[in-house]
PDB file of C-alpha atoms in Angstrom:
ATOM      1  CA  SER J  26      79.685  67.827  63.859  1.00  0.00           C
ATOM      2  CA  PHE J  27      82.936  68.993  65.689  1.00  0.00           C
ATOM      3  CA  PHE J  28      82.312  72.720  65.215  1.00  0.00           C
ATOM      4  CA  LEU J  29      78.680  71.543  66.858  1.00  0.00           C
ATOM      5  CA  LEU J  30      80.692  70.483  69.318  1.00  0.00           C
ATOM      6  CA  LEU J  31      82.999  73.513  69.631  1.00  0.00           C
ATOM      7  CA  MET J  32      80.425  75.885  70.081  1.00  0.00           C
ATOM      8  CA  ALA J  33      78.602  73.638  73.279  1.00  0.00           C
ATOM      9  CA  ALA J  34      81.928  73.719  75.630  1.00  0.00           C
ATOM     10  CA  PRO J  35      81.136  77.799  76.602  1.00  0.00           C
ATOM     11  CA  VAL J  36      77.321  76.404  77.129  1.00  0.00           C
ATOM     12  CA  SER J  37      78.407  74.055  79.940  1.00  0.00           C
ATOM     13  CA  ALA J  38      80.793  76.425  81.328  1.00  0.00           C
ATOM     14  CA  SER J  39      78.792  79.587  81.701  1.00  0.00           C
ATOM     15  CA  SER J  40      76.275  77.718  83.166  1.00  0.00           C
ATOM     16  CA  ASP J  41      78.922  75.682  85.831  1.00  0.00           C
ATOM     17  CA  SER J  42      80.064  79.672  86.129  1.00  0.00           C
ATOM     18  CA  HIS J  43      76.387  80.923  86.850  1.00  0.00           C
ATOM     19  CA  LYS J  44      76.177  78.007  88.826  1.00  0.00           C
ATOM     20  CA  LYS J  45      78.821  79.501  91.159  1.00  0.00           C
ATOM     21  CA  LYS J  46      77.682  82.929  91.226  1.00  0.00           C
ATOM     22  CA  THR J  47      73.897  82.558  91.882  1.00  0.00           C
ATOM     23  CA  MET J  48      72.836  81.374  95.472  1.00  0.00           C
ATOM     24  CA  THR J  49      70.536  78.593  93.903  1.00  0.00           C
ATOM     25  CA  GLY J  50      71.832  75.862  96.441  1.00  0.00           C
ATOM     26  CA  VAL J  51      71.900  74.299  99.742  1.00  0.00           C
ATOM     27  CA  TRP J  52      73.567  76.564 102.143  1.00  0.00           C
ATOM     28  CA  LEU J  53      75.404  74.975 105.770  1.00  0.00           C
ATOM     29  CA  THR J  54      77.056  76.537 108.661  1.00  0.00           C
ATOM     30  CA  LYS J  55      79.877  75.372 109.113  1.00  0.00           C
ATOM     31  CA  PRO J  56      81.613  76.150 112.130  1.00  0.00           C
ATOM     32  CA  ALA J  57      78.024  76.672 114.566  1.00  0.00           C
ATOM     33  CA  ALA J  58      76.956  80.224 113.788  1.00  0.00           C
ATOM     34  CA  PRO J  59      77.540  81.764 117.346  1.00  0.00           C
ATOM     35  CA  PHE J  60      75.088  84.417 118.643  1.00  0.00           C
ATOM     36  CA  VAL J  61      73.966  86.560 121.570  1.00  0.00           C
ATOM     37  CA  TYR J  62      70.645  88.104 122.265  1.00  0.00           C
ATOM     38  CA  GLN J  63      69.323  89.596 125.959  1.00  0.00           C
ATOM     39  CA  ASP J  64      66.655  87.931 127.678  1.00  0.00           C
ATOM     40  CA  PRO J  65      64.731  89.945 129.408  1.00  0.00           C
ATOM     41  CA  ASP J  66      65.188  87.305 132.388  1.00  0.00           C
ATOM     42  CA  GLY J  67      68.107  86.012 132.652  1.00  0.00           C
ATOM     43  CA  PHE J  68      69.834  87.569 135.384  1.00  0.00           C
ATOM     44  CA  GLN J  69      66.883  86.793 137.364  1.00  0.00           C
ATOM     45  CA  PRO J  70      63.073  87.265 136.615  1.00  0.00           C
ATOM     46  CA  GLY J  71      63.228  91.282 135.262  1.00  0.00           C
ATOM     47  CA  VAL J  72      66.469  91.410 135.404  1.00  0.00           C
ATOM     48  CA  ALA J  73      67.417  90.683 131.350  1.00  0.00           C
ATOM     49  CA  ALA J  74      71.192  89.780 131.038  1.00  0.00           C
ATOM     50  CA  PRO J  75      73.239  88.529 127.325  1.00  0.00           C
ATOM     51  CA  VAL J  76      72.771  84.756 126.436  1.00  0.00           C
ATOM     52  CA  LYS J  77      75.405  83.581 124.503  1.00  0.00           C
ATOM     53  CA  GLU J  78      74.281  80.820 122.472  1.00  0.00           C
ATOM     54  CA  ALA J  79      74.928  78.579 118.928  1.00  0.00           C
ATOM     55  CA  THR J  80      73.178  77.999 116.065  1.00  0.00           C
ATOM     56  CA  LEU J  81      73.155  75.232 113.243  1.00  0.00           C
ATOM     57  CA  MET J  82      71.343  76.422 109.951  1.00  0.00           C
ATOM     58  CA  ARG J  83      70.650  74.376 107.649  1.00  0.00           C
ATOM     59  CA  TRP J  84      69.550  76.817 103.542  1.00  0.00           C
ATOM     60  CA  LYS J  85      67.765  75.927 100.535  1.00  0.00           C
ATOM     61  CA  LEU J  86      67.501  78.839  98.563  1.00  0.00           C
ATOM     62  CA  GLU J  87      66.786  79.676  95.069  1.00  0.00           C
ATOM     63  CA  GLU J  88      67.815  83.121  92.890  1.00  0.00           C
ATOM     64  CA  ASP J  89      65.764  84.197  90.334  1.00  0.00           C
ATOM     65  CA  GLU J  90      67.318  85.657  86.636  1.00  0.00           C
ATOM     66  CA  ASN J  91      67.098  88.755  88.782  1.00  0.00           C
ATOM     67  CA  GLY J  92      68.507  88.292  91.772  1.00  0.00           C
ATOM     68  CA  LEU J  93      65.763  87.775  94.379  1.00  0.00           C
ATOM     69  CA  ILE J  94      65.702  84.703  96.545  1.00  0.00           C
ATOM     70  CA  THR J  95      63.836  82.665  97.994  1.00  0.00           C
ATOM     71  CA  GLY J  96      63.989  79.994 100.405  1.00  0.00           C
ATOM     72  CA  TYR J  97      63.483  78.079 103.517  1.00  0.00           C
ATOM     73  CA  ASN J  98      66.343  78.406 106.704  1.00  0.00           C
ATOM     74  CA  THR J  99      66.055  75.474 108.877  1.00  0.00           C
ATOM     75  CA  TYR J 100      68.071  75.919 112.671  1.00  0.00           C
ATOM     76  CA  TYR J 101      68.774  74.098 115.752  1.00  0.00           C
ATOM     77  CA  SER J 102      70.283  76.491 118.331  1.00  0.00           C
ATOM     78  CA  MET J 103      71.795  74.799 122.282  1.00  0.00           C
ATOM     79  CA  ASP J 104      73.723  77.012 124.652  1.00  0.00           C
ATOM     80  CA  ASP J 105      77.124  76.305 125.584  1.00  0.00           C
ATOM     81  CA  GLN J 106      75.712  74.062 128.099  1.00  0.00           C
ATOM     82  CA  GLY J 107      73.438  72.038 126.016  1.00  0.00           C
ATOM     83  CA  GLY J 108      70.258  73.645 127.068  1.00  0.00           C
ATOM     84  CA  SER J 109      68.269  76.004 125.897  1.00  0.00           C
ATOM     85  CA  GLN J 110      67.453  74.233 122.819  1.00  0.00           C
ATOM     86  CA  SER J 111      64.994  75.309 120.015  1.00  0.00           C
ATOM     87  CA  ARG J 112      64.504  74.619 116.269  1.00  0.00           C
ATOM     88  CA  GLY J 113      62.623  75.833 113.544  1.00  0.00           C
ATOM     89  CA  THR J 114      62.396  76.578 110.042  1.00  0.00           C
ATOM     90  CA  LEU J 115      61.851  79.925 108.386  1.00  0.00           C
ATOM     91  CA  CYS J 116      60.683  81.240 104.858  1.00  0.00           C
ATOM     92  CA  MET J 117      62.972  83.528 103.754  1.00  0.00           C
ATOM     93  CA  VAL J 118      63.468  86.459 100.836  1.00  0.00           C
ATOM     94  CA  GLY J 119      66.351  87.958  99.745  1.00  0.00           C
ATOM     95  CA  ALA J 120      68.526  89.620  97.014  1.00  0.00           C
ATOM     96  CA  ARG J 121      72.122  89.694  95.434  1.00  0.00           C
ATOM     97  CA  GLN J 122      73.693  92.272  94.261  1.00  0.00           C
ATOM     98  CA  GLY J 123      77.675  90.925  93.338  1.00  0.00           C
ATOM     99  CA  SER J 124      78.932  89.442  96.364  1.00  0.00           C
ATOM    100  CA  LYS J 125      76.342  90.920  98.858  1.00  0.00           C
ATOM    101  CA  VAL J 126      74.048  89.114 100.194  1.00  0.00           C
ATOM    102  CA  LEU J 127      70.857  90.316 101.954  1.00  0.00           C
ATOM    103  CA  LEU J 128      68.406  88.382 103.309  1.00  0.00           C
ATOM    104  CA  SER J 129      64.585  88.651 105.867  1.00  0.00           C
ATOM    105  CA  GLU J 130      62.990  85.863 107.520  1.00  0.00           C
ATOM    106  CA  ALA J 131      59.612  85.077 109.624  1.00  0.00           C
ATOM    107  CA  TYR J 132      58.820  82.006 110.993  1.00  0.00           C
ATOM    108  CA  ALA J 133      56.331  79.067 109.582  1.00  0.00           C
ATOM    109  CA  VAL J 134      57.641  75.918 111.565  1.00  0.00           C
ATOM    110  CA  TYR J 135      58.750  76.622 115.852  1.00  0.00           C
ATOM    111  CA  GLU J 136      60.040  73.294 118.036  1.00  0.00           C
ATOM    112  CA  GLY J 137      57.742  71.784 115.497  1.00  0.00           C
ATOM    113  CA  TYR J 138      54.185  73.393 115.335  1.00  0.00           C
ATOM    114  CA  PRO J 139      53.329  75.249 111.979  1.00  0.00           C
ATOM    115  CA  VAL J 140      53.144  79.340 113.068  1.00  0.00           C
ATOM    116  CA  PRO J 141      51.139  80.678 110.194  1.00  0.00           C
ATOM    117  CA  ASP J 142      50.258  83.799 111.428  1.00  0.00           C
ATOM    118  CA  GLN J 143      54.018  84.763 112.192  1.00  0.00           C
ATOM    119  CA  SER J 144      54.913  84.451 109.239  1.00  0.00           C
ATOM    120  CA  THR J 145      54.835  87.792 107.504  1.00  0.00           C
ATOM    121  CA  LEU J 146      56.630  89.180 110.218  1.00  0.00           C
ATOM    122  CA  THR J 147      59.740  89.231 109.576  1.00  0.00           C
ATOM    123  CA  ILE J 148      62.088  88.777 112.482  1.00  0.00           C
ATOM    124  CA  PHE J 149      65.628  88.395 111.194  1.00  0.00           C
ATOM    125  CA  ARG J 150      68.065  90.259 108.877  1.00  0.00           C
ATOM    126  CA  PHE J 151      71.252  88.584 107.600  1.00  0.00           C
ATOM    127  CA  ASN J 152      73.753  91.177 105.678  1.00  0.00           C
ATOM    128  CA  CYS J 153      75.942  88.575 104.028  1.00  0.00           C
ATOM    129  CA  GLU J 154      79.064  88.978 101.275  1.00  0.00           C
ATOM    130  CA  ARG J 155      80.003  85.622  99.107  1.00  0.00           C
ATOM    131  CA  ARG J 156      83.801  84.588  99.565  1.00  0.00           C
ATOM    132  CA  GLY J 157      84.448  82.827  95.917  1.00  0.00           C
ATOM    133  CA  GLY J 158      81.493  80.765  94.803  1.00  0.00           C
ATOM    134  CA  ASN J 159      80.873  78.182  97.978  1.00  0.00           C
ATOM    135  CA  LYS J 160      81.227  80.381 100.641  1.00  0.00           C
ATOM    136  CA  LEU J 161      78.996  83.299 103.440  1.00  0.00           C
ATOM    137  CA  LYS J 162      80.047  85.079 105.541  1.00  0.00           C
ATOM    138  CA  CYS J 163      77.618  87.019 107.053  1.00  0.00           C
ATOM    139  CA  LEU J 164      76.107  89.269 110.022  1.00  0.00           C
ATOM    140  CA  GLY J 165      72.901  89.290 111.543  1.00  0.00           C
ATOM    141  CA  ASP J 166      70.061  90.995 113.525  1.00  0.00           C
ATOM    142  CA  GLY J 167      66.993  90.332 115.542  1.00  0.00           C
ATOM    143  CA  LEU J 168      63.982  92.769 114.289  1.00  0.00           C
ATOM    144  CA  SER J 169      61.848  94.265 117.482  1.00  0.00           C
ATOM    145  CA  SER J 170      59.367  91.523 117.303  1.00  0.00           C
ATOM    146  CA  ILE J 171      62.216  89.267 119.363  1.00  0.00           C
ATOM    147  CA  PRO J 172      64.488  90.031 121.503  1.00  0.00           C
ATOM    148  CA  PRO J 173      68.309  92.303 120.599  1.00  0.00           C
ATOM    149  CA  THR J 174      69.816  89.044 119.091  1.00  0.00           C
ATOM    150  CA  VAL J 175      73.356  89.240 117.129  1.00  0.00           C
ATOM    151  CA  LEU J 176      75.033  86.452 114.909  1.00  0.00           C
ATOM    152  CA  LYS J 177      78.236  86.113 112.732  1.00  0.00           C
ATOM    153  CA  ALA J 178      78.154  83.044 110.473  1.00  0.00           C
ATOM    154  CA  VAL J 179      79.974  81.573 108.044  1.00  0.00           C
ATOM    155  CA  LEU J 180      77.860  79.454 105.732  1.00  0.00           C
ATOM    156  CA  VAL J 181      79.829  76.614 102.607  1.00  0.00           C
ATOM    157  CA  ARG J 182      77.668  75.608  99.717  1.00  0.00           C
ATOM    158  CA  SER J 183      77.019  71.857 100.485  1.00  0.00           C
ATOM    159  CA  LYS J 184      78.461  69.755  97.663  1.00  0.00           C
ATOM    160  CA  ARG J 185      74.510  67.609  97.885  1.00  0.00           C
ATOM    161  CA  GLU J 186      71.675  68.595  96.973  1.00  0.00           C
ATOM    162  CA  GLY J 187      69.673  65.637  98.909  1.00  0.00           C
ATOM    163  CA  ASP J 188      67.361  67.282 101.222  1.00  0.00           C
ATOM    164  CA  VAL J 189      69.674  65.346 104.511  1.00  0.00           C
ATOM    165  CA  ILE J 190      67.527  67.734 106.821  1.00  0.00           C
ATOM    166  CA  PRO J 191      64.466  68.260 104.625  1.00  0.00           C
ATOM    167  CA  VAL J 192      62.172  71.300 104.874  1.00  0.00           C
ATOM    168  CA  PRO J 193      58.821  70.134 107.000  1.00  0.00           C
ATOM    169  CA  ASP J 194      55.832  70.271 104.384  1.00  0.00           C
ATOM    170  CA  ALA J 195      54.590  72.175 106.633  1.00  0.00           C
ATOM    171  CA  ALA J 196      56.754  74.876 106.328  1.00  0.00           C
ATOM    172  CA  ARG J 197      56.624  74.357 102.825  1.00  0.00           C
ATOM    173  CA  ALA J 198      52.313  74.679 103.124  1.00  0.00           C
ATOM    174  CA  ILE J 199      53.044  77.780 104.600  1.00  0.00           C
ATOM    175  CA  CYS J 200      55.335  79.873 102.495  1.00  0.00           C
ATOM    176  CA  GLN J 201      56.866  78.627  98.622  1.00  0.00           C
ATOM    177  CA  PRO J 202      59.459  79.833  96.817  1.00  0.00           C
TER     178      PRO J 202
END
């Protein structure tokens, strides 16, 4: 029985090591991620201007044995004055190779309403790098379906797996990892 105990110890350490390498889990922005976008009517109607905002994101991700990732981004954004608020949940797909992670996303729920017709139109891409097992540094950019947008984010792995901010059922019905 002593021999069996010795054989079991590396399995536990190996699974902890695998958990730290995988993207599976809940990731939270810390602090809120700043972004800037070119608002088509930002200066005056018909005259574009950059608008700066910040967003809080909660990523719920699953990574398979091939490094392919599926999941959800539930977010809440606002400008410096607390106005221009938006919220939603996006379907995410991606891949991890070593410490590099690439994710793309499309809307599932916007402002509380399901938008299944938009769930396959990629609006945003994140190019990230893992910093240890629990930190992710990302640059994000909007694609042609939204105004020019860039974002800078740091996400940390949540120690709590519970759904403090649950993925809406409507999003799960539109895109399922």
